[in-house]
């Protein structure tokens, strides 16, 4: 039996995935798995993207590493992409979205500039990750959540915690 549900938190960089994932992990006891950190710590890279000045993710190595974790259950996986995970990995998918002027300020504060900044803002305006999630998973399990303010963050945390508790009740998990 799985230790808990497996949850995917996705969205454009800066929408609040890691903040939300960390909070849910603290409050629920589920384990937060940041795919970016996993890749960085294990050097799961396959070359370097000169244009974007960032390493290219080795998706196969990431998936190999995630396979056992997902089988165990109770994982909150956070990544700014979602089409390369097998559909069976997740019980539910949350796509965070942020108003583009707010996102601009967050990414600028993070030091993003030039193409990297505009590409990410365009990604959000064009709903790229939302559409990717809708195309990759059963739409019944994909939920789009606004993440503009601390109030949004709090209500998203509460909503997801309630969902986790319901999942545990329905699946007979005592933890
Ligand atoms: P991500 O992991 O999606 O890249 P993050 O969790 O690092 O994003 O958040 C980026 C910054 O924005 C960080 O300073 C926290 C802030 N932030 C995130 N979600 C927010 C929200 N709903 N309201 C206010 N600030 C938020």
PDB file of C-alpha atoms and ligand atoms in Angstrom:
ATOM      1  CA  UNK A   1       0.000   0.000   0.000  1.00  0.00           C
ATOM      2  CA  UNK A   2       1.246   3.504  -0.815  1.00  0.00           C
ATOM      3  CA  UNK A   3       2.293   5.672   2.143  1.00  0.00           C
ATOM      4  CA  UNK A   4       0.171   8.475   0.730  1.00  0.00           C
ATOM      5  CA  UNK A   5      -0.868  10.087  -2.530  1.00  0.00           C
ATOM      6  CA  UNK A   6       1.643  11.290  -5.087  1.00  0.00           C
ATOM      7  CA  UNK A   7       1.073  14.918  -6.000  1.00  0.00           C
ATOM      8  CA  UNK A   8       2.538  16.943  -8.850  1.00  0.00           C
ATOM      9  CA  UNK A   9       2.909  20.698  -8.353  1.00  0.00           C
ATOM     10  CA  UNK A  10       3.762  22.376 -11.634  1.00  0.00           C
ATOM     11  CA  UNK A  11       3.775  25.816 -13.275  1.00  0.00           C
ATOM     12  CA  UNK A  12       6.105  28.452 -14.715  1.00  0.00           C
ATOM     13  CA  UNK A  13       9.182  29.317 -12.634  1.00  0.00           C
ATOM     14  CA  UNK A  14       8.303  31.819  -9.900  1.00  0.00           C
ATOM     15  CA  UNK A  15       4.637  30.881  -9.435  1.00  0.00           C
ATOM     16  CA  UNK A  16       5.302  29.477  -5.966  1.00  0.00           C
ATOM     17  CA  UNK A  17       5.788  25.733  -6.465  1.00  0.00           C
ATOM     18  CA  UNK A  18       8.621  25.252  -3.987  1.00  0.00           C
ATOM     19  CA  UNK A  19       7.060  27.495  -1.337  1.00  0.00           C
ATOM     20  CA  UNK A  20       3.755  25.623  -1.599  1.00  0.00           C
ATOM     21  CA  UNK A  21       5.384  22.173  -1.739  1.00  0.00           C
ATOM     22  CA  UNK A  22       7.510  22.859   1.332  1.00  0.00           C
ATOM     23  CA  UNK A  23       4.501  24.099   3.318  1.00  0.00           C
ATOM     24  CA  UNK A  24       2.385  21.097   2.377  1.00  0.00           C
ATOM     25  CA  UNK A  25       5.226  18.721   3.227  1.00  0.00           C
ATOM     26  CA  UNK A  26       5.605  20.317   6.666  1.00  0.00           C
ATOM     27  CA  UNK A  27       1.903  20.180   7.401  1.00  0.00           C
ATOM     28  CA  UNK A  28       1.071  16.779   5.922  1.00  0.00           C
ATOM     29  CA  UNK A  29       4.148  14.649   6.529  1.00  0.00           C
ATOM     30  CA  UNK A  30       4.428  13.919   2.795  1.00  0.00           C
ATOM     31  CA  UNK A  31       7.897  14.237   1.278  1.00  0.00           C
ATOM     32  CA  UNK A  32       8.782  17.134  -1.034  1.00  0.00           C
ATOM     33  CA  UNK A  33      10.839  16.116  -4.065  1.00  0.00           C
ATOM     34  CA  UNK A  34      12.166  19.055  -6.062  1.00  0.00           C
ATOM     35  CA  UNK A  35      13.127  17.710  -9.490  1.00  0.00           C
ATOM     36  CA  UNK A  36      15.522  20.640 -10.024  1.00  0.00           C
ATOM     37  CA  UNK A  37      17.335  19.858  -6.753  1.00  0.00           C
ATOM     38  CA  UNK A  38      17.363  16.129  -7.533  1.00  0.00           C
ATOM     39  CA  UNK A  39      18.948  16.825 -10.917  1.00  0.00           C
ATOM     40  CA  UNK A  40      21.477  19.269  -9.493  1.00  0.00           C
ATOM     41  CA  UNK A  41      22.495  16.988  -6.603  1.00  0.00           C
ATOM     42  CA  UNK A  42      22.927  13.939  -8.853  1.00  0.00           C
ATOM     43  CA  UNK A  43      24.091  15.752 -11.992  1.00  0.00           C
ATOM     44  CA  UNK A  44      21.181  14.357 -13.995  1.00  0.00           C
ATOM     45  CA  UNK A  45      22.064  16.557 -16.942  1.00  0.00           C
ATOM     46  CA  UNK A  46      22.463  15.887 -20.624  1.00  0.00           C
ATOM     47  CA  UNK A  47      24.402  18.857 -22.018  1.00  0.00           C
ATOM     48  CA  UNK A  48      24.071  22.599 -21.649  1.00  0.00           C
ATOM     49  CA  UNK A  49      21.611  24.965 -23.317  1.00  0.00           C
ATOM     50  CA  UNK A  50      23.834  27.874 -24.418  1.00  0.00           C
ATOM     51  CA  UNK A  51      20.917  30.077 -25.396  1.00  0.00           C
ATOM     52  CA  UNK A  52      19.165  29.782 -22.057  1.00  0.00           C
ATOM     53  CA  UNK A  53      22.397  29.385 -20.114  1.00  0.00           C
ATOM     54  CA  UNK A  54      21.159  26.384 -18.144  1.00  0.00           C
ATOM     55  CA  UNK A  55      21.857  22.649 -18.051  1.00  0.00           C
ATOM     56  CA  UNK A  56      19.541  20.325 -19.980  1.00  0.00           C
ATOM     57  CA  UNK A  57      17.654  17.857 -17.794  1.00  0.00           C
ATOM     58  CA  UNK A  58      18.372  14.168 -18.373  1.00  0.00           C
ATOM     59  CA  UNK A  59      14.744  13.093 -18.134  1.00  0.00           C
ATOM     60  CA  UNK A  60      15.486   9.354 -18.231  1.00  0.00           C
ATOM     61  CA  UNK A  61      17.816   9.539 -15.250  1.00  0.00           C
ATOM     62  CA  UNK A  62      15.298  11.635 -13.330  1.00  0.00           C
ATOM     63  CA  UNK A  63      12.551   9.108 -14.062  1.00  0.00           C
ATOM     64  CA  UNK A  64      14.765   6.176 -13.009  1.00  0.00           C
ATOM     65  CA  UNK A  65      15.451   7.920  -9.720  1.00  0.00           C
ATOM     66  CA  UNK A  66      11.796   8.832  -9.159  1.00  0.00           C
ATOM     67  CA  UNK A  67      10.401   5.376  -9.939  1.00  0.00           C
ATOM     68  CA  UNK A  68      11.013   3.836  -6.472  1.00  0.00           C
ATOM     69  CA  UNK A  69      10.001   7.008  -4.656  1.00  0.00           C
ATOM     70  CA  UNK A  70       6.707   7.113  -6.513  1.00  0.00           C
ATOM     71  CA  UNK A  71       6.091   3.408  -5.814  1.00  0.00           C
ATOM     72  CA  UNK A  72       6.541   4.150  -2.092  1.00  0.00           C
ATOM     73  CA  UNK A  73       3.936   6.943  -2.312  1.00  0.00           C
ATOM     74  CA  UNK A  74       3.489  10.133  -0.331  1.00  0.00           C
ATOM     75  CA  UNK A  75       5.580  12.350  -2.594  1.00  0.00           C
ATOM     76  CA  UNK A  76       5.061  15.974  -3.591  1.00  0.00           C
ATOM     77  CA  UNK A  77       6.940  16.399  -6.855  1.00  0.00           C
ATOM     78  CA  UNK A  78       7.688  19.960  -7.954  1.00  0.00           C
ATOM     79  CA  UNK A  79       8.867  20.877 -11.451  1.00  0.00           C
ATOM     80  CA  UNK A  80       8.289  23.542 -14.130  1.00  0.00           C
ATOM     81  CA  UNK A  81       7.333  20.941 -16.710  1.00  0.00           C
ATOM     82  CA  UNK A  82       5.167  17.860 -16.612  1.00  0.00           C
ATOM     83  CA  UNK A  83       4.911  16.081 -19.963  1.00  0.00           C
ATOM     84  CA  UNK A  84       7.751  13.617 -19.428  1.00  0.00           C
ATOM     85  CA  UNK A  85       6.403  11.999 -16.248  1.00  0.00           C
ATOM     86  CA  UNK A  86       4.314   8.865 -16.827  1.00  0.00           C
ATOM     87  CA  UNK A  87       0.639   9.578 -16.252  1.00  0.00           C
ATOM     88  CA  UNK A  88       0.491   6.762 -13.673  1.00  0.00           C
ATOM     89  CA  UNK A  89       2.902   8.626 -11.351  1.00  0.00           C
ATOM     90  CA  UNK A  90       0.359  11.063  -9.943  1.00  0.00           C
ATOM     91  CA  UNK A  91      -2.957  10.914  -8.117  1.00  0.00           C
ATOM     92  CA  UNK A  92      -3.505  14.633  -8.609  1.00  0.00           C
ATOM     93  CA  UNK A  93      -1.852  17.525 -10.465  1.00  0.00           C
ATOM     94  CA  UNK A  94      -1.897  21.179  -9.408  1.00  0.00           C
ATOM     95  CA  UNK A  95      -0.895  23.902 -11.863  1.00  0.00           C
ATOM     96  CA  UNK A  96      -0.090  27.197 -10.166  1.00  0.00           C
ATOM     97  CA  UNK A  97      -0.670  30.383 -12.146  1.00  0.00           C
ATOM     98  CA  UNK A  98       0.364  33.964 -11.467  1.00  0.00           C
ATOM     99  CA  UNK A  99      -0.672  37.275 -12.984  1.00  0.00           C
ATOM    100  CA  UNK A 100       2.150  38.236 -15.348  1.00  0.00           C
ATOM    101  CA  UNK A 101       2.970  41.632 -13.781  1.00  0.00           C
ATOM    102  CA  UNK A 102       3.351  39.960 -10.372  1.00  0.00           C
ATOM    103  CA  UNK A 103       5.395  37.137 -11.902  1.00  0.00           C
ATOM    104  CA  UNK A 104       7.618  39.653 -13.678  1.00  0.00           C
ATOM    105  CA  UNK A 105       8.501  41.289 -10.358  1.00  0.00           C
ATOM    106  CA  UNK A 106       9.183  37.918  -8.691  1.00  0.00           C
ATOM    107  CA  UNK A 107      11.486  36.741 -11.477  1.00  0.00           C
ATOM    108  CA  UNK A 108      13.266  40.103 -11.693  1.00  0.00           C
ATOM    109  CA  UNK A 109      13.822  39.918  -7.918  1.00  0.00           C
ATOM    110  CA  UNK A 110      15.336  36.460  -8.476  1.00  0.00           C
ATOM    111  CA  UNK A 111      17.812  38.040 -10.903  1.00  0.00           C
ATOM    112  CA  UNK A 112      16.215  36.856 -14.150  1.00  0.00           C
ATOM    113  CA  UNK A 113      16.689  39.279 -17.041  1.00  0.00           C
ATOM    114  CA  UNK A 114      16.685  39.456 -20.837  1.00  0.00           C
ATOM    115  CA  UNK A 115      15.476  36.420 -22.770  1.00  0.00           C
ATOM    116  CA  UNK A 116      15.217  34.253 -19.678  1.00  0.00           C
ATOM    117  CA  UNK A 117      12.804  36.731 -18.090  1.00  0.00           C
ATOM    118  CA  UNK A 118      10.688  37.374 -21.193  1.00  0.00           C
ATOM    119  CA  UNK A 119      10.507  33.678 -22.133  1.00  0.00           C
ATOM    120  CA  UNK A 120       9.155  32.770 -18.732  1.00  0.00           C
ATOM    121  CA  UNK A 121       6.608  35.595 -18.761  1.00  0.00           C
ATOM    122  CA  UNK A 122       5.481  34.522 -22.256  1.00  0.00           C
ATOM    123  CA  UNK A 123       5.244  30.925 -21.039  1.00  0.00           C
ATOM    124  CA  UNK A 124       2.835  32.096 -18.328  1.00  0.00           C
ATOM    125  CA  UNK A 125       0.806  34.375 -20.618  1.00  0.00           C
ATOM    126  CA  UNK A 126       0.420  31.560 -23.169  1.00  0.00           C
ATOM    127  CA  UNK A 127      -0.601  29.045 -20.448  1.00  0.00           C
ATOM    128  CA  UNK A 128       2.092  26.681 -21.695  1.00  0.00           C
ATOM    129  CA  UNK A 129       2.358  24.573 -18.540  1.00  0.00           C
ATOM    130  CA  UNK A 130      -1.391  24.503 -17.945  1.00  0.00           C
ATOM    131  CA  UNK A 131      -1.925  23.187 -21.473  1.00  0.00           C
ATOM    132  CA  UNK A 132       0.943  20.708 -21.057  1.00  0.00           C
ATOM    133  CA  UNK A 133      -0.717  19.370 -17.898  1.00  0.00           C
ATOM    134  CA  UNK A 134      -4.128  19.182 -19.599  1.00  0.00           C
ATOM    135  CA  UNK A 135      -2.571  17.291 -22.517  1.00  0.00           C
ATOM    136  CA  UNK A 136      -0.582  14.905 -20.312  1.00  0.00           C
ATOM    137  CA  UNK A 137      -3.064  13.906 -17.589  1.00  0.00           C
ATOM    138  CA  UNK A 138      -6.715  13.038 -17.214  1.00  0.00           C
ATOM    139  CA  UNK A 139      -8.330  16.460 -16.877  1.00  0.00           C
ATOM    140  CA  UNK A 140     -10.365  15.260 -13.879  1.00  0.00           C
ATOM    141  CA  UNK A 141      -7.172  15.234 -11.802  1.00  0.00           C
ATOM    142  CA  UNK A 142      -5.705  18.540 -13.062  1.00  0.00           C
ATOM    143  CA  UNK A 143      -6.483  21.615 -10.953  1.00  0.00           C
ATOM    144  CA  UNK A 144      -5.413  25.151 -11.805  1.00  0.00           C
ATOM    145  CA  UNK A 145      -4.801  27.321  -8.734  1.00  0.00           C
ATOM    146  CA  UNK A 146      -4.094  31.079  -8.706  1.00  0.00           C
ATOM    147  CA  UNK A 147      -0.938  31.970  -6.789  1.00  0.00           C
ATOM    148  CA  UNK A 148      -0.798  35.750  -6.692  1.00  0.00           C
ATOM    149  CA  UNK A 149      -0.920  36.602  -3.008  1.00  0.00           C
ATOM    150  CA  UNK A 150      -0.177  35.178   0.442  1.00  0.00           C
ATOM    151  CA  UNK A 151      -3.954  34.641   0.785  1.00  0.00           C
ATOM    152  CA  UNK A 152      -3.905  32.498  -2.373  1.00  0.00           C
ATOM    153  CA  UNK A 153      -0.964  30.555  -0.952  1.00  0.00           C
ATOM    154  CA  UNK A 154      -2.812  29.895   2.302  1.00  0.00           C
ATOM    155  CA  UNK A 155      -6.029  28.791   0.608  1.00  0.00           C
ATOM    156  CA  UNK A 156      -4.077  26.535  -1.770  1.00  0.00           C
ATOM    157  CA  UNK A 157      -2.293  24.918   1.168  1.00  0.00           C
ATOM    158  CA  UNK A 158      -5.572  24.364   3.008  1.00  0.00           C
ATOM    159  CA  UNK A 159      -7.264  22.947  -0.059  1.00  0.00           C
ATOM    160  CA  UNK A 160      -4.460  20.494  -0.767  1.00  0.00           C
ATOM    161  CA  UNK A 161      -4.189  19.411   2.881  1.00  0.00           C
ATOM    162  CA  UNK A 162      -7.928  18.678   2.927  1.00  0.00           C
ATOM    163  CA  UNK A 163      -7.567  16.679  -0.275  1.00  0.00           C
ATOM    164  CA  UNK A 164      -4.661  14.659   1.217  1.00  0.00           C
ATOM    165  CA  UNK A 165      -6.698  13.890   4.338  1.00  0.00           C
ATOM    166  CA  UNK A 166      -9.627  12.737   2.205  1.00  0.00           C
ATOM    167  CA  UNK A 167      -7.298  10.566   0.098  1.00  0.00           C
ATOM    168  CA  UNK A 168      -5.923   8.925   3.226  1.00  0.00           C
ATOM    169  CA  UNK A 169      -9.414   8.236   4.545  1.00  0.00           C
ATOM    170  CA  UNK A 170     -10.546   6.797   1.221  1.00  0.00           C
ATOM    171  CA  UNK A 171      -7.415   4.682   0.829  1.00  0.00           C
ATOM    172  CA  UNK A 172      -7.262   3.360   4.372  1.00  0.00           C
ATOM    173  CA  UNK A 173      -3.898   4.951   5.136  1.00  0.00           C
ATOM    174  CA  UNK A 174      -3.335   5.544   8.833  1.00  0.00           C
ATOM    175  CA  UNK A 175      -0.262   7.807   8.524  1.00  0.00           C
TER     176      UNK A 175
HETATM  177  P1  LIG B   1       8.833  28.401  -7.922  1.00  0.00           P
HETATM  178  O1  LIG B   1       9.246  27.263  -7.029  1.00  0.00           O
HETATM  179  O2  LIG B   1       7.554  28.133  -8.657  1.00  0.00           O
HETATM  180  O3  LIG B   1       9.914  28.877  -8.831  1.00  0.00           O
HETATM  181  P2  LIG B   1       8.947  29.963  -5.466  1.00  0.00           P
HETATM  182  O4  LIG B   1       8.183  29.125  -4.493  1.00  0.00           O
HETATM  183  O5  LIG B   1      10.432  29.934  -5.408  1.00  0.00           O
HETATM  184  O6  LIG B   1       8.473  29.660  -6.964  1.00  0.00           O
HETATM  185  O7  LIG B   1       8.404  31.450  -5.298  1.00  0.00           O
HETATM  186  C1  LIG B   1       9.039  32.553  -5.944  1.00  0.00           C
HETATM  187  C2  LIG B   1       8.938  33.785  -5.064  1.00  0.00           C
HETATM  188  O8  LIG B   1       7.599  34.252  -5.017  1.00  0.00           O
HETATM  189  C3  LIG B   1       9.346  33.560  -3.613  1.00  0.00           C
HETATM  190  O9  LIG B   1       9.995  34.739  -3.165  1.00  0.00           O
HETATM  191  C4  LIG B   1       8.043  33.403  -2.874  1.00  0.00           C
HETATM  192  C5  LIG B   1       7.097  34.242  -3.696  1.00  0.00           C
HETATM  193  N1  LIG B   1       5.733  33.698  -3.768  1.00  0.00           N
HETATM  194  C6  LIG B   1       5.390  32.494  -4.264  1.00  0.00           C
HETATM  195  N2  LIG B   1       4.073  32.307  -4.226  1.00  0.00           N
HETATM  196  C7  LIG B   1       3.543  33.433  -3.694  1.00  0.00           C
HETATM  197  C8  LIG B   1       2.212  33.863  -3.397  1.00  0.00           C
HETATM  198  N3  LIG B   1       1.133  33.101  -3.635  1.00  0.00           N
HETATM  199  N4  LIG B   1       2.062  35.078  -2.852  1.00  0.00           N
HETATM  200  C9  LIG B   1       3.131  35.867  -2.604  1.00  0.00           C
HETATM  201  N5  LIG B   1       4.402  35.533  -2.859  1.00  0.00           N
HETATM  202  C10 LIG B   1       4.611  34.326  -3.400  1.00  0.00           C
END
